[in-house]
């Protein structure tokens, strides 16, 4: 297979990503794809076309509904997508000024595509995976901060609706995917831990992370100790305001967690979740059904509206530079 980044340099080169999509259930392939996209979305020096096509690849992989892809995207990618959306929130006109304050027409198109695709992805994934706490929390945070989610353009509205109704029906019947529910709590914790390890902290971000950690109700002993130690370090920081000391404490806390987790994984590598553990994971997801149900009517209305425009959209394409930029996006 070609180097993935070389496949993200143009629409023509993007065709070569088919090999990655066909083999995405291979563990090494999935890890390579996710690490590459994570690096592209995180690095401020990434080319705009790389970011847009990388986001497109993640969208198309999630469309396959593989559990391993959902797990990986939840752990490594979805928070970066949230940052893209938040980074554009206070700028003029959705996405057009994401890459530059003085963009040419092509940069406007790429910025608009990136931000709109990011918004649509969070909206759709929240529909498809209502029991995923990481995605649900990101969706709610964005909504509460005033973010408006656009009508679907890059998703097939009929397919979105069909899968959403399937998920909704399964939830009504109490039929939850055991594989998915068994990793939800782990996903949420690991995603927050990764955010801690790479964050440049400020008071608002610290408070947000600390509160989210404390919302994870059922954790193993190692995770419980991590959460308690982080909270203690954060409370100390609020008193002494010593950021360097706080960062050193967090580094030590993360290192201790990783060392113990490595030791524990070696001892438990032949073990699987017990029936009791699976039952506990399933019960934890039920609380998400109640909050999600409140949004169902407005969501279904939006999906019906999207049926109208979706008839005009046959495939996902990055728009070519055109004088009709406003007609294409608004």
XYZ file of C-alpha atoms in Angstrom:
330
model
C 0.000 0.000 0.000
C 1.136 3.548 -0.736
C 2.192 5.864 2.073
C -1.072 7.211 3.474
C -0.010 10.860 3.552
C 0.833 10.685 -0.143
C -2.752 9.513 -0.728
C -4.078 12.668 0.931
C -2.397 15.214 -1.335
C -5.106 15.389 -4.008
C -8.488 13.969 -4.935
C -6.848 11.821 -7.592
C -4.344 10.374 -5.109
C -7.166 9.801 -2.608
C -8.409 6.893 -4.725
C -5.456 4.895 -3.401
C -6.994 4.921 0.094
C -9.313 2.124 -1.035
C -6.686 -0.420 0.029
C -6.702 1.012 3.542
C -10.496 0.938 3.710
C -10.608 -2.643 2.463
C -8.089 -3.756 5.117
C -9.136 -1.513 7.992
C -10.085 -4.414 10.272
C -6.429 -5.457 10.268
C -5.015 -4.190 13.565
C -1.747 -2.841 12.139
C -3.516 -1.083 9.263
C -6.070 0.525 11.569
C -3.389 1.708 13.978
C -1.323 3.217 11.144
C -4.323 5.009 9.636
C -5.490 6.445 12.967
C -1.997 7.555 14.001
C -1.453 9.253 10.640
C -4.790 11.088 10.699
C -4.294 12.064 14.333
C -0.912 13.582 13.483
C -2.387 15.472 10.524
C -5.340 16.907 12.471
C -3.204 17.785 15.493
C -0.266 19.418 13.684
C -0.776 23.084 12.814
C 1.686 22.735 9.922
C -0.427 20.145 8.083
C -1.530 21.048 4.574
C -5.215 22.038 4.308
C -5.881 19.391 1.651
C -4.389 16.737 3.975
C -6.741 17.747 6.759
C -9.813 17.730 4.525
C -9.036 14.384 2.903
C -7.973 12.903 6.253
C -11.325 13.922 7.713
C -13.051 12.481 4.664
C -11.280 9.152 5.192
C -12.361 9.019 8.845
C -15.946 9.746 7.801
C -15.909 6.966 5.210
C -14.358 4.494 7.656
C -17.034 5.269 10.244
C -19.661 4.668 7.556
C -18.519 1.022 7.512
C -19.771 0.530 11.106
C -16.785 -1.527 12.265
C -16.478 -1.700 16.052
C -12.683 -1.389 15.888
C -12.976 1.847 13.889
C -15.475 3.352 16.344
C -13.187 2.421 19.221
C -10.122 3.956 17.563
C -11.849 7.133 16.426
C -13.358 7.606 19.893
C -9.951 7.217 21.518
C -7.783 9.207 19.137
C -9.693 11.407 16.708
C -13.032 12.707 17.922
C -11.618 15.280 20.344
C -9.438 16.722 17.579
C -12.580 17.119 15.479
C -14.168 19.001 18.378
C -11.149 21.323 18.461
C -11.532 22.030 14.730
C -15.149 23.042 15.288
C -14.346 25.160 18.344
C -11.432 26.794 16.509
C -13.810 28.072 13.857
C -16.687 28.981 16.168
C -15.858 32.682 16.581
C -14.775 33.319 12.993
C -16.831 34.849 10.206
C -18.788 32.520 7.938
C -18.495 28.817 8.614
C -15.021 27.522 7.831
C -14.077 30.056 5.176
C -11.475 31.701 7.400
C -10.326 28.550 9.176
C -6.969 28.320 7.408
C -6.245 32.029 6.947
C -7.587 35.470 7.758
C -6.985 36.391 4.117
C -7.718 33.180 2.218
C -7.901 32.736 -1.518
C -10.963 31.034 -2.935
C -9.468 27.532 -2.732
C -8.589 27.953 0.967
C -12.122 29.178 1.621
C -13.521 26.059 -0.019
C -11.208 23.731 1.889
C -11.918 25.447 5.207
C -15.653 25.332 4.651
C -15.483 21.662 3.685
C -13.386 20.723 6.731
C -15.579 22.489 9.276
C -18.867 21.441 7.713
C -17.775 17.808 7.436
C -16.608 17.922 11.067
C -19.982 19.272 12.204
C -21.954 16.752 10.183
C -19.797 13.896 11.463
C -20.339 14.733 15.136
C -24.071 15.131 14.516
C -24.409 11.807 12.674
C -22.127 9.817 14.995
C -24.145 11.044 17.959
C -27.237 9.612 16.255
C -25.588 6.330 15.383
C -23.848 5.776 18.712
C -26.122 7.239 21.419
C -24.523 5.043 24.088
C -20.996 6.316 23.412
C -20.306 8.789 26.234
C -17.356 10.495 24.526
C -19.261 11.381 21.365
C -22.429 12.258 23.313
C -20.544 14.619 25.626
C -18.810 16.353 22.720
C -22.118 16.793 20.898
C -23.780 18.237 24.007
C -20.829 20.570 24.730
C -20.905 21.961 21.210
C -24.668 22.364 21.263
C -24.592 24.121 24.640
C -21.868 26.485 23.403
C -24.155 27.645 20.609
C -22.814 25.601 17.700
C -25.408 25.101 14.962
C -25.267 21.808 13.088
C -25.935 22.155 9.344
C -28.251 20.119 7.180
C -26.504 17.037 5.842
C -24.495 17.458 2.672
C -21.660 14.940 2.916
C -23.765 12.097 4.336
C -26.492 10.146 2.582
C -29.508 11.219 4.616
C -31.469 8.066 3.842
C -28.654 5.819 5.059
C -28.208 7.965 8.155
C -31.903 7.683 8.883
C -32.000 3.907 8.320
C -29.121 3.210 10.678
C -30.454 5.658 13.253
C -33.862 3.956 13.236
C -32.170 0.579 13.625
C -30.232 1.830 16.645
C -33.372 3.415 18.082
C -35.359 0.190 17.676
C -32.605 -1.877 19.264
C -32.514 0.512 22.215
C -36.276 0.210 22.690
C -35.977 -3.547 22.753
C -33.064 -3.428 25.171
C -30.788 -4.968 22.542
C -27.401 -3.341 23.080
C -24.215 -4.337 21.381
C -22.200 -6.045 24.101
C -18.900 -5.440 22.404
C -19.599 -1.721 22.180
C -20.946 -1.333 25.704
C -18.040 -3.260 27.204
C -15.519 -0.635 26.091
C -17.473 2.608 26.556
C -16.101 3.479 29.967
C -12.576 2.557 28.929
C -12.864 4.751 25.831
C -14.000 7.746 27.846
C -11.187 7.426 30.367
C -8.466 6.838 27.761
C -9.644 9.751 25.643
C -9.459 12.105 28.632
C -6.053 10.743 29.640
C -4.715 11.417 26.140
C -6.113 14.943 26.307
C -4.299 15.441 29.614
C -1.002 14.186 28.214
C -0.982 16.542 25.234
C -2.783 19.618 26.588
C -1.321 23.058 27.153
C -3.329 23.699 30.282
C -5.374 26.740 31.181
C -7.825 27.110 34.056
C -10.932 26.496 31.950
C -9.549 23.383 30.287
C -8.313 21.963 33.596
C -11.703 22.403 35.234
C -13.460 20.791 32.240
C -11.164 17.737 32.248
C -11.366 17.324 36.016
C -15.172 17.411 35.954
C -15.367 14.913 33.086
C -13.023 12.517 34.881
C -15.217 12.619 37.963
C -18.294 11.816 35.845
C -16.840 8.400 35.001
C -18.613 6.483 37.737
C -17.358 2.926 37.319
C -13.638 2.435 36.816
C -10.985 -0.090 37.729
C -8.681 0.524 40.706
C -5.856 1.934 38.594
C -8.181 4.404 36.865
C -9.782 5.325 40.180
C -6.352 6.147 41.612
C -5.495 8.219 38.527
C -8.708 10.254 38.849
C -8.162 10.826 42.574
C -4.532 11.881 42.042
C -5.465 14.238 39.209
C -8.169 15.857 41.330
C -5.721 16.300 44.223
C -3.090 17.841 41.932
C -5.718 20.143 40.448
C -6.943 21.282 43.880
C -3.324 21.984 44.895
C -2.828 23.994 41.714
C -5.897 26.126 42.473
C -4.217 27.105 45.735
C -0.572 27.599 44.739
C -0.963 28.481 41.015
C 2.341 26.722 40.247
C 1.790 25.473 36.703
C 5.228 23.889 36.304
C 4.786 21.957 39.552
C 1.342 20.848 38.399
C 2.688 19.647 35.041
C 5.394 17.634 36.816
C 2.770 16.029 39.051
C 0.602 15.135 36.059
C 3.584 13.635 34.233
C 4.295 11.431 37.260
C 0.636 10.427 37.620
C 0.440 9.411 33.936
C 3.717 7.517 34.152
C 2.621 5.589 37.247
C -0.684 4.720 35.590
C 1.006 3.483 32.404
C 3.519 1.358 34.313
C 0.843 -0.319 36.417
C -1.460 -0.779 33.420
C 1.336 -2.469 31.463
C 1.988 -4.813 34.369
C -1.724 -5.539 34.752
C -2.211 -6.187 31.034
C 0.581 -8.746 31.024
C -1.062 -10.624 33.879
C -4.514 -10.467 32.336
C -3.755 -10.937 28.653
C -5.473 -14.350 28.622
C -8.509 -13.120 30.550
C -11.742 -11.769 29.117
C -14.585 -9.770 30.615
C -16.736 -11.802 32.972
C -20.499 -11.933 32.602
C -20.838 -9.655 35.618
C -18.525 -7.056 34.079
C -20.398 -7.137 30.808
C -23.678 -6.665 32.667
C -22.242 -3.689 34.537
C -21.043 -2.073 31.295
C -24.454 -2.572 29.693
C -26.293 -1.046 32.640
C -24.058 2.030 32.539
C -25.144 2.770 28.992
C -28.844 2.837 29.857
C -28.620 6.308 31.416
C -27.589 7.710 28.062
C -30.861 6.512 26.487
C -32.949 8.909 28.573
C -31.059 12.061 27.583
C -30.825 10.936 23.976
C -34.601 10.321 23.775
C -35.280 14.014 24.411
C -33.526 14.913 21.180
C -35.212 12.272 19.008
C -38.097 14.384 17.688
C -35.928 17.305 16.576
C -33.366 14.908 15.145
C -35.995 13.056 13.129
C -37.335 16.355 11.828
C -33.867 17.365 10.667
C -33.413 13.998 8.980
C -36.701 14.490 7.113
C -35.527 17.897 5.922
C -32.309 16.328 4.726
C -34.220 13.825 2.592
C -35.141 16.730 0.320
C -31.614 17.990 -0.332
C -30.031 14.552 -0.352
C -31.788 13.650 -3.594
C -29.530 16.196 -5.292
C -26.301 14.795 -3.816
C -24.925 11.642 -5.379
C -21.442 11.415 -3.861
C -19.003 13.162 -1.587
C -16.682 15.449 -3.528
C -14.474 18.333 -2.461
C -15.963 21.311 -4.308
C -13.856 22.827 -7.064
C -13.121 26.551 -6.938
C -16.171 28.368 -8.230
C -17.793 31.751 -8.184
C -20.895 29.999 -6.820
C -19.297 29.314 -3.444
C -22.255 30.588 -1.439
C -24.757 28.589 -3.476
C -22.818 25.385 -2.786
C -22.641 25.711 0.970
C -25.464 27.813 2.292
